[in-house]
Coordinates of C-alpha atoms and ligand atoms in Angstrom, one line a residue:
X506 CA 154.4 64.5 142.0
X507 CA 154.0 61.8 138.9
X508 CA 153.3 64.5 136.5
X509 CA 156.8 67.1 138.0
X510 CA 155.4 70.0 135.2
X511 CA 151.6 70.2 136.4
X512 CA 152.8 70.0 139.9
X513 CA 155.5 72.9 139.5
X514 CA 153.2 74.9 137.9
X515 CA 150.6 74.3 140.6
X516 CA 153.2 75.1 143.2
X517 CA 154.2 78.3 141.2
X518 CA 150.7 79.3 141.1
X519 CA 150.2 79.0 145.1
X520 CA 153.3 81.4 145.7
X521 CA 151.9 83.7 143.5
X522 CA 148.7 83.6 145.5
X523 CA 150.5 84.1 148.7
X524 CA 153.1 86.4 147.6
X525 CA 150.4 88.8 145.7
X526 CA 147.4 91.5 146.7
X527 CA 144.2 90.1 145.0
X528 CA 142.2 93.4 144.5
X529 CA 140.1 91.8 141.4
X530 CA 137.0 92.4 143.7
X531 CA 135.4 88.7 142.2
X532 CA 138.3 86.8 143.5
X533 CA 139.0 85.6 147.2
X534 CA 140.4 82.8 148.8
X535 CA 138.5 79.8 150.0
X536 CA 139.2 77.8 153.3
X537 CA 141.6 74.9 153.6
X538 CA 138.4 73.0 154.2
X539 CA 136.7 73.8 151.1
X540 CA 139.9 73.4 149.1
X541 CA 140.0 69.6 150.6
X542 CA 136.3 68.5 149.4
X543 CA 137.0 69.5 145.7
X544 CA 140.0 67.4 146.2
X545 CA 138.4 63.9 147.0
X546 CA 137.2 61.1 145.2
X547 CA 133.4 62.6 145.2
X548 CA 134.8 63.7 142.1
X549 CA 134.5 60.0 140.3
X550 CA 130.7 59.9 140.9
X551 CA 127.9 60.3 138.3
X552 CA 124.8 61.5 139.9
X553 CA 122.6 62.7 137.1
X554 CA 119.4 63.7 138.7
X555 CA 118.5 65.0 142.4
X556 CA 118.6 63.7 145.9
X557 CA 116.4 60.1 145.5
X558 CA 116.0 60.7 142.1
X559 CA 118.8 59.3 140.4
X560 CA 119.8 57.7 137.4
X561 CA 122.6 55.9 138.9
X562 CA 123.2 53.5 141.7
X563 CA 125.5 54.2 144.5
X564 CA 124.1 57.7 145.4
X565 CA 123.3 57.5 148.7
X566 CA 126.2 59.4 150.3
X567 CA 125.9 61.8 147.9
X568 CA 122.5 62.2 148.0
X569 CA 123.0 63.1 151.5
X570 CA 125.6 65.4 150.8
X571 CA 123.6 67.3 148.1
X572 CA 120.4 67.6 150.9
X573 CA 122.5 69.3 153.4
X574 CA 124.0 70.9 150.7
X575 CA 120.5 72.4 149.5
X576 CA 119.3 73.1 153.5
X577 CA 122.0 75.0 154.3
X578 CA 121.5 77.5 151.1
X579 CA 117.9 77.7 151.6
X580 CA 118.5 78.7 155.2
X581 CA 121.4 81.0 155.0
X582 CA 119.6 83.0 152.2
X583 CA 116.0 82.5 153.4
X584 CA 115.1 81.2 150.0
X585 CA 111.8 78.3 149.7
X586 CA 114.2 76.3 147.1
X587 CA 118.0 76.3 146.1
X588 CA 119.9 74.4 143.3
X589 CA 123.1 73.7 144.1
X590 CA 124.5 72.0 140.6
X591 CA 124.8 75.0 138.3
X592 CA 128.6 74.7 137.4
X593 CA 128.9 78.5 137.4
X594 CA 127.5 81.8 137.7
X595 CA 126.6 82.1 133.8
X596 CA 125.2 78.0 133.8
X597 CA 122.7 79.5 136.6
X598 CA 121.6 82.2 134.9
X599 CA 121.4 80.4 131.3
X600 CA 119.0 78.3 133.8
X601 CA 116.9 80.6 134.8
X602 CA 116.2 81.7 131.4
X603 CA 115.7 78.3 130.6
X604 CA 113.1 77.9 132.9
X605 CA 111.2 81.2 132.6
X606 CA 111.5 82.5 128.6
X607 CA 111.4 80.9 126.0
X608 CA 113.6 81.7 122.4
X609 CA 113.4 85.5 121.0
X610 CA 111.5 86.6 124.4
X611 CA 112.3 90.0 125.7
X612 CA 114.2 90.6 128.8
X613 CA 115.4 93.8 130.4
X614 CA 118.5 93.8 131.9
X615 CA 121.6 96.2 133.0
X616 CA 124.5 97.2 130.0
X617 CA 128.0 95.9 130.3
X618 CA 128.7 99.3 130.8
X619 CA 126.6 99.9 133.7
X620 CA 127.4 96.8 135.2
X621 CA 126.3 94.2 133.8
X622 CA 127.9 90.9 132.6
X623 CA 128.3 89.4 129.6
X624 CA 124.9 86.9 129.8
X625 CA 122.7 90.3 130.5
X626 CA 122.7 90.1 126.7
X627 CA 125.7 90.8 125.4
X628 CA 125.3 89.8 121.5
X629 CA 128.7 87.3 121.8
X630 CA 127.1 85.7 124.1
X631 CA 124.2 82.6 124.1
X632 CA 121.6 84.9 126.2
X633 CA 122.0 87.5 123.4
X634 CA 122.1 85.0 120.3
X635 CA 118.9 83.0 122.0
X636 CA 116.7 86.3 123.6
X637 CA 115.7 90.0 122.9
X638 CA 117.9 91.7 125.6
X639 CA 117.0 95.5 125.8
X640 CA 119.1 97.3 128.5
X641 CA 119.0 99.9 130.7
X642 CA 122.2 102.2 131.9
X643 CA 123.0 105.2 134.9
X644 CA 121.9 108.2 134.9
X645 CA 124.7 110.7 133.0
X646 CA 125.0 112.2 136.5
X647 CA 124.9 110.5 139.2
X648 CA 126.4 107.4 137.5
X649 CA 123.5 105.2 139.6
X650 CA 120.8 103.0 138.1
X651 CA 117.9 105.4 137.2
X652 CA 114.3 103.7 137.8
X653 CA 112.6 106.4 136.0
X654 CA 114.3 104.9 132.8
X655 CA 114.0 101.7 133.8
X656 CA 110.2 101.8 134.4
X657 CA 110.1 103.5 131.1
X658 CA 111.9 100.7 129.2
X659 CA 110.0 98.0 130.9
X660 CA 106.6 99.5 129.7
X661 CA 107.7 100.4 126.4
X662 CA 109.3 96.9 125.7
X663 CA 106.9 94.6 128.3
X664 CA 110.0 92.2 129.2
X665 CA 109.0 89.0 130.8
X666 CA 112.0 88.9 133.0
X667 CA 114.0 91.7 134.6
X668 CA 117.1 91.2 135.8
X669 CA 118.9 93.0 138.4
X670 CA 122.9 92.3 138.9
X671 CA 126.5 93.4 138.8
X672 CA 130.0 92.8 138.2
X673 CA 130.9 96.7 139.2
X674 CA 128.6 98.7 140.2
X675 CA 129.9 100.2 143.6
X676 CA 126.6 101.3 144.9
X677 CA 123.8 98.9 146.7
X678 CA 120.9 97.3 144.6
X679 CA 117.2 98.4 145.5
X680 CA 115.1 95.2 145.1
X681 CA 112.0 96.8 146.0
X682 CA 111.8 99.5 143.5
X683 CA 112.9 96.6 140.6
X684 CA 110.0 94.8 142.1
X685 CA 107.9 97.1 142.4
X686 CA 108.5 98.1 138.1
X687 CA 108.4 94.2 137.6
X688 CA 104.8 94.3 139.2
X689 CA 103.7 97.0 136.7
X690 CA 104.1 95.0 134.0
X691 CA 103.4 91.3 135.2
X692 CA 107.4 90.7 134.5
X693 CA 109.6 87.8 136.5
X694 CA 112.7 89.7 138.5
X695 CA 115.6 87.9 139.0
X696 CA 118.5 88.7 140.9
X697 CA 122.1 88.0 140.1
X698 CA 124.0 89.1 143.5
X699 CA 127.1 87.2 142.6
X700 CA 129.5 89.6 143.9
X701 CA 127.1 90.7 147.1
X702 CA 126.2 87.4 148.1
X703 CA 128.4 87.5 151.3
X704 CA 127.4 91.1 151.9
X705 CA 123.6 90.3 152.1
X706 CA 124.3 87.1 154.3
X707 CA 125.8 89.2 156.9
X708 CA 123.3 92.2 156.2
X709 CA 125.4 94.7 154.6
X710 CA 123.0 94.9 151.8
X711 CA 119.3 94.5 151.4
X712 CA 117.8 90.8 150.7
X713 CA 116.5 90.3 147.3
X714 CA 113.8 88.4 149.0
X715 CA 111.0 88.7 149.4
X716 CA 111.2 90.9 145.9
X717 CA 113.2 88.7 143.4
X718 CA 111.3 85.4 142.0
X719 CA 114.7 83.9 141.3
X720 CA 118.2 84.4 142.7
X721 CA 121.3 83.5 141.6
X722 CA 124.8 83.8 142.6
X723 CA 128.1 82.3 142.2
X724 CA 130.1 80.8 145.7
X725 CA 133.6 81.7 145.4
X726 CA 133.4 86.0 145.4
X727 CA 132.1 87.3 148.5
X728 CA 130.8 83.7 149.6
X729 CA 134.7 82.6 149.9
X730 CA 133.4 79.2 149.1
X731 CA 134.4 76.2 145.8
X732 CA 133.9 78.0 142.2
X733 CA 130.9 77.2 141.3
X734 CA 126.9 78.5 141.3
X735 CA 124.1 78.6 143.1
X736 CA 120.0 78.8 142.0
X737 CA 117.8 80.0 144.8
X738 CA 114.1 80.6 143.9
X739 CA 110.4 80.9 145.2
X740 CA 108.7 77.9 145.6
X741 CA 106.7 77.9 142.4
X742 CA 109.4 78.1 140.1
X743 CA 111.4 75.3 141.6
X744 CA 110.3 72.4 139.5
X745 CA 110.9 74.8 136.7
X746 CA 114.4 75.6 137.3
X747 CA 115.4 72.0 138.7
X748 CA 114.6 70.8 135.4
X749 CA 115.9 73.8 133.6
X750 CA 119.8 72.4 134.8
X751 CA 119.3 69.0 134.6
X752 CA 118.6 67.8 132.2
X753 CA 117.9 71.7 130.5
X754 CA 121.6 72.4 130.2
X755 CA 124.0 70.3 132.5
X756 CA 124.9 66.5 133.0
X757 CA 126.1 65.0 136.2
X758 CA 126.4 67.5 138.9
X759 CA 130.1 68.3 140.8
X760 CA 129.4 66.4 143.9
X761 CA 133.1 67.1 145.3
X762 CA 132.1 71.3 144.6
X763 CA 128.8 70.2 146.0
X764 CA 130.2 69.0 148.9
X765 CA 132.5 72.0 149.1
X766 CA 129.4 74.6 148.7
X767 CA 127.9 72.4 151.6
X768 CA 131.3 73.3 153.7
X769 CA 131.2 77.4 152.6
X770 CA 127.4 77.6 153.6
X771 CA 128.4 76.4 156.9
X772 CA 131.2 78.5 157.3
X773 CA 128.9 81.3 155.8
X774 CA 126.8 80.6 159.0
X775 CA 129.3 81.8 161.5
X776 CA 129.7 85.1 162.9
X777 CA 133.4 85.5 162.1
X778 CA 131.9 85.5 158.5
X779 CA 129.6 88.4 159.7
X780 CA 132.4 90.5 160.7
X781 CA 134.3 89.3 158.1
X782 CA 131.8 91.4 155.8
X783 CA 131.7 94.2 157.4
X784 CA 135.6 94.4 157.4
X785 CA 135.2 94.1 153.2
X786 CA 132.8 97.0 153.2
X787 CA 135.7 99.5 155.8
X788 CA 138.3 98.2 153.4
X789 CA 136.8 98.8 150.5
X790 CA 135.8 102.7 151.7
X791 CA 139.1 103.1 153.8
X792 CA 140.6 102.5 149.7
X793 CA 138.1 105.0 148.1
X794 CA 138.9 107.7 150.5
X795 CA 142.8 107.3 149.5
X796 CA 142.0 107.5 145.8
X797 CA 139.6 110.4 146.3
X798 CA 142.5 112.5 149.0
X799 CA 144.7 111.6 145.8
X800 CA 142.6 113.4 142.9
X801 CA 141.1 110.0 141.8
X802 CA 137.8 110.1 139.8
X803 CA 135.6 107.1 141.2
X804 CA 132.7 106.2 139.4
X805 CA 129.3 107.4 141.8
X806 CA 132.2 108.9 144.0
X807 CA 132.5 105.9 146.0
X808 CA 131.4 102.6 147.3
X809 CA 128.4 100.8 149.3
X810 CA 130.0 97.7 148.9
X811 CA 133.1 96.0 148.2
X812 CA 134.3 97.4 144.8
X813 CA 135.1 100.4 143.5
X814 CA 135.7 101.8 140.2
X815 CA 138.4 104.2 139.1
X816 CA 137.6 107.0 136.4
X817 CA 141.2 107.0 134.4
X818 CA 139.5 108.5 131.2
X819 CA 141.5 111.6 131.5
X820 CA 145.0 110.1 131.9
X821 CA 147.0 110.1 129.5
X822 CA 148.3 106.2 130.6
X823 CA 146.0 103.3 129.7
X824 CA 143.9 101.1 131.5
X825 CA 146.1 97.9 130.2
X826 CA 149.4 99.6 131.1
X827 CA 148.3 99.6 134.4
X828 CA 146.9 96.5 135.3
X829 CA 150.5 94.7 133.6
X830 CA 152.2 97.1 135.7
X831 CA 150.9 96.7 139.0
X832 CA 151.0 92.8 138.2
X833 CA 154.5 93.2 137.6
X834 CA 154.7 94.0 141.8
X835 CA 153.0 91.6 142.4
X836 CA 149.3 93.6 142.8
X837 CA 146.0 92.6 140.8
X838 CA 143.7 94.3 139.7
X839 CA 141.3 94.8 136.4
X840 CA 140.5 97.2 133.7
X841 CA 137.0 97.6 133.2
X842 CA 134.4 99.3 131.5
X843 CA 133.1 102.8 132.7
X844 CA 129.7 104.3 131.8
X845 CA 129.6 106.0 128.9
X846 CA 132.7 104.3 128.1
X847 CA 134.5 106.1 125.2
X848 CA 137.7 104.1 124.9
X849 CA 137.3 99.9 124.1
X850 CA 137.0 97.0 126.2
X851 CA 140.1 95.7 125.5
X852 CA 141.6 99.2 127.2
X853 CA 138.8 100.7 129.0
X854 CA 138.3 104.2 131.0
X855 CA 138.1 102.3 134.6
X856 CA 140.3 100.3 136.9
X857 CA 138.3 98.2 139.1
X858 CA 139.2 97.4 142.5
X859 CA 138.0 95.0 145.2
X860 CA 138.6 94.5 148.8
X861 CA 137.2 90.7 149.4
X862 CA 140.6 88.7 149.0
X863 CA 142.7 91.0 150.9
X864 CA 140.4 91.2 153.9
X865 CA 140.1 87.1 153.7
X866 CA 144.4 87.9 154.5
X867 CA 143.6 90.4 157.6
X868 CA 143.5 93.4 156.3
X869 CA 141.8 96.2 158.2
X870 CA 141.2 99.8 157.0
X871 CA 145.0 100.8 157.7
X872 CA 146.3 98.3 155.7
X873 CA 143.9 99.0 152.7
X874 CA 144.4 102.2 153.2
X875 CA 147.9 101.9 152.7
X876 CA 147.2 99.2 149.4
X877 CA 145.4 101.8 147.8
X878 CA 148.5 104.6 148.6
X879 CA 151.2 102.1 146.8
X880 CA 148.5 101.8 143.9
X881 CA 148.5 105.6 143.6
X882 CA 152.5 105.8 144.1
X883 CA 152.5 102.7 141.0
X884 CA 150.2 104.9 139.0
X885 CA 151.8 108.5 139.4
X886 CA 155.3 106.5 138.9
X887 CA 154.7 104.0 136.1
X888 CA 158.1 104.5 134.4
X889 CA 159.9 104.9 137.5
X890 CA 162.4 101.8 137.8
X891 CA 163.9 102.2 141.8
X892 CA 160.2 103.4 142.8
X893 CA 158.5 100.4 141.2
X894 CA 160.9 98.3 143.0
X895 CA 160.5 100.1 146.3
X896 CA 156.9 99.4 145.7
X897 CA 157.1 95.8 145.0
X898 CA 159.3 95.0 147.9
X899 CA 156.5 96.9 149.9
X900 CA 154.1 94.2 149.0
X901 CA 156.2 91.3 149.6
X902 CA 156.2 93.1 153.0
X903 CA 152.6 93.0 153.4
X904 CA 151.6 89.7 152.2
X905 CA 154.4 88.3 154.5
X906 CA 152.9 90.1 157.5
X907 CA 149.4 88.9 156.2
X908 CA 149.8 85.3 155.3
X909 CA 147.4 83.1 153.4
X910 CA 148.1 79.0 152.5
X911 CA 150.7 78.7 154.9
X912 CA 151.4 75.2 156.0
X913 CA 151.9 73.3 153.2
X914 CA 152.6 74.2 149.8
X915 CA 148.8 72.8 148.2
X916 CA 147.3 75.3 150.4
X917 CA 145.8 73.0 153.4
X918 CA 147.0 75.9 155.9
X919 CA 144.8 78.8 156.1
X920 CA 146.2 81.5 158.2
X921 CA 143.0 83.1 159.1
Ligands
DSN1597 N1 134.4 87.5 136.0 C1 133.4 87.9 136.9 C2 133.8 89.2 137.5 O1 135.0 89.4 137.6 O2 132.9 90.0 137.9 C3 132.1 87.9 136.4 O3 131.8 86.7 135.7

């Protein structure tokens, strides 16, 4: 309230949450009581260092924190050591390659456009400034990774890591046959399951142990937990990664998102989370199966897990037009690249589409179902005025039935 234009905007921003239908598949909504830990004075602490190994004095609540913090990864993702400090997804995985290559080393990693991220390589950014990325794609026909080119690649190039990850691949992740191409060459395999972390908690998706040397993830997709990321490793590596982020390449750690992480591993723990999963994956298919009755293209032709990706290549709208059209209704989603992506980034072949945040609301496969129809009606109206309109008061509808951050107005309610 002392500063009225950060705390409209704030309060603007929460309606828009409530009122909208997140179906960017990397975004969700995290609990009232992992909202609250980021919001305490946890945040005024410098605690360079690890749990009894600090630089500072005055660490011992937070050391405790950070320890139960550390437990409760290790033990939800059955890993021999976890890192909780990375600040994000991409400080995780700069990390790892921190700890494991060293400058102009070769890795092996998924393209943007099959998947991958932007620190899989991508020349504007530090992992492919700093190391020799080589990537591998999809097959041309069935649009899934293809281990016969990626066993290829590996011995032709001898990486010392390979990664395994995605932001939108719809289709599940094979650890063992990564591992077992890793073990040919005597490579490191790391996996980023970022967007399946939740998924694999609750055993919708293979665990990347006992295959993967290194894991990372972020906690706020999937994981509904604070923004932030998350290092989980074999035992051997640990030292190596621990001091890969401190002091490799972060300072003081968050101890409020620490604290926070701590709150979403618990919460992670339950079997409402479990079921909670599941739900994502029905959504996500009960979506698919609307696009596909309606002519869509999806990429693979449908979904394992909570994403999936629409072929638009041969419409004659764009990818952009879309996405600032359905946010007009109050509906998000993203463009995104497609394999063998002929358009640009900036207005890409593919529509990507993700059923996390609405199933954090409620949702069950009727009322994704239905999401996905009033996408199509958007799509095959886009310059229709009333229908538009007719749409958007749809959605109002639907989040209203649905709430989410109900009791106050900084989000301390939680309706589910
Ligand atoms: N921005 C994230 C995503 O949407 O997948 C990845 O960093």
């Amino acid at each position: 309230m002392e500063d009225k234009k950060i705390y409209n905007l704030i309060k603007k921003e929460i309606q828009r949450q409530r009122e909208g239908l997140v179906l960017i598949p990397s975004e969700n909504y995290a609990s009232p009581a992992v909202l609250r830990c980021m919001g305490t004075p946890l945040s005024n602490k410098y605690s360079e260092g690890y749990p009894h190994k600090r630089y500072y004095s005055g660490n011992e609540y937070i050391d405790e924190i950070e320890d139960i913090a550390i437990e409760r990864a290790k033990k939800l993702f059955k890993a021999e050591h976890a890192n909780v400090q990375p600040h994000s997804g991409s400080q995780a995985n700069a990390a790892v390659y921190l700890a494991l290559l060293k400058p102009k080393d070769t890795v092996l990693a998924p393209s943007l456009f099959a998947g991958g991220h932007l620190t899989y390589g991508s020349p504007i950014n530090f992992s492919g400034i700093i190391y020799n990325f080589i990537h591998y794609g999809v097959n041309p026909k069935t649009e899934r990774y293809d281990f016969d080119e990626i066993e290829e690649k590996a011995k032709k190039y001898k990486p010392k890591l390979i990664v395994t990850g995605t932001t939108s691949y719809p289709r599940a992740l094979n650890f063992k046959k990564f591992k077992e191409i890793a073990d040919k060459i005597g490579a490191y395999l790391m996996a980023d399951i970022a967007h399946i972390a939740g998924l694999i908690i609750a055993h919708c998706h293979s665990h990347p142990f006992p295959f993967c040397d290194v894991v990372t993830t972020t906690t706020h997709k999937t994981l509904r937990g604070p923004r932030g990321g998350l290092i989980l490793s074999k035992k051997d590596l640990a030292e190596k990664i621990d001091k890969a982020v401190f002091p490799g390449i972060q300072g003081g750690p968050l101890d409020h998102v620490i604290a926070a992480k701590a709150v979403c591993f618990k919460e992670a723990m339950s079997e409402s989370f479990k079921k909670y999963q599941k739900q994502i994956i029905l959504n996500a298919q009960a979506m698919a199966q609307e696009f596909v009755k309606a002519g869509f293209r999806l990429v693979t032709g449908g979904t394992d897990n909570h994403l999936i990706l629409i072929d638009i290549s041969s419409f004659k709208i764009d990818s952009k037009r879309i996405q600032d059209e359905l946010d007009k209704i109050g509906i998000y989603v993203n463009k995104n690249v497609i394999p063998f992506e002929k358009r640009t980034p900036f207005n890409p072949s593919g529509i990507r589409l993700g059923s996390p945040a609405i199933t954090s609301r409620g949702f069950k496969e009727k009322e994704a179902g239905y999401t996905a129809q009033l996408v199509i009606k958007l799509i095959k109206n886009i310059n229709n005025k009333k229908i538009k309109n007719q749409i958007k008061k749809e959605v109002k509808k639907l989040t209203q039935k649905f709430p989410i951050y109900e009791m106050d107005s900084f989000g301390s309610g939680f309706a589910r």
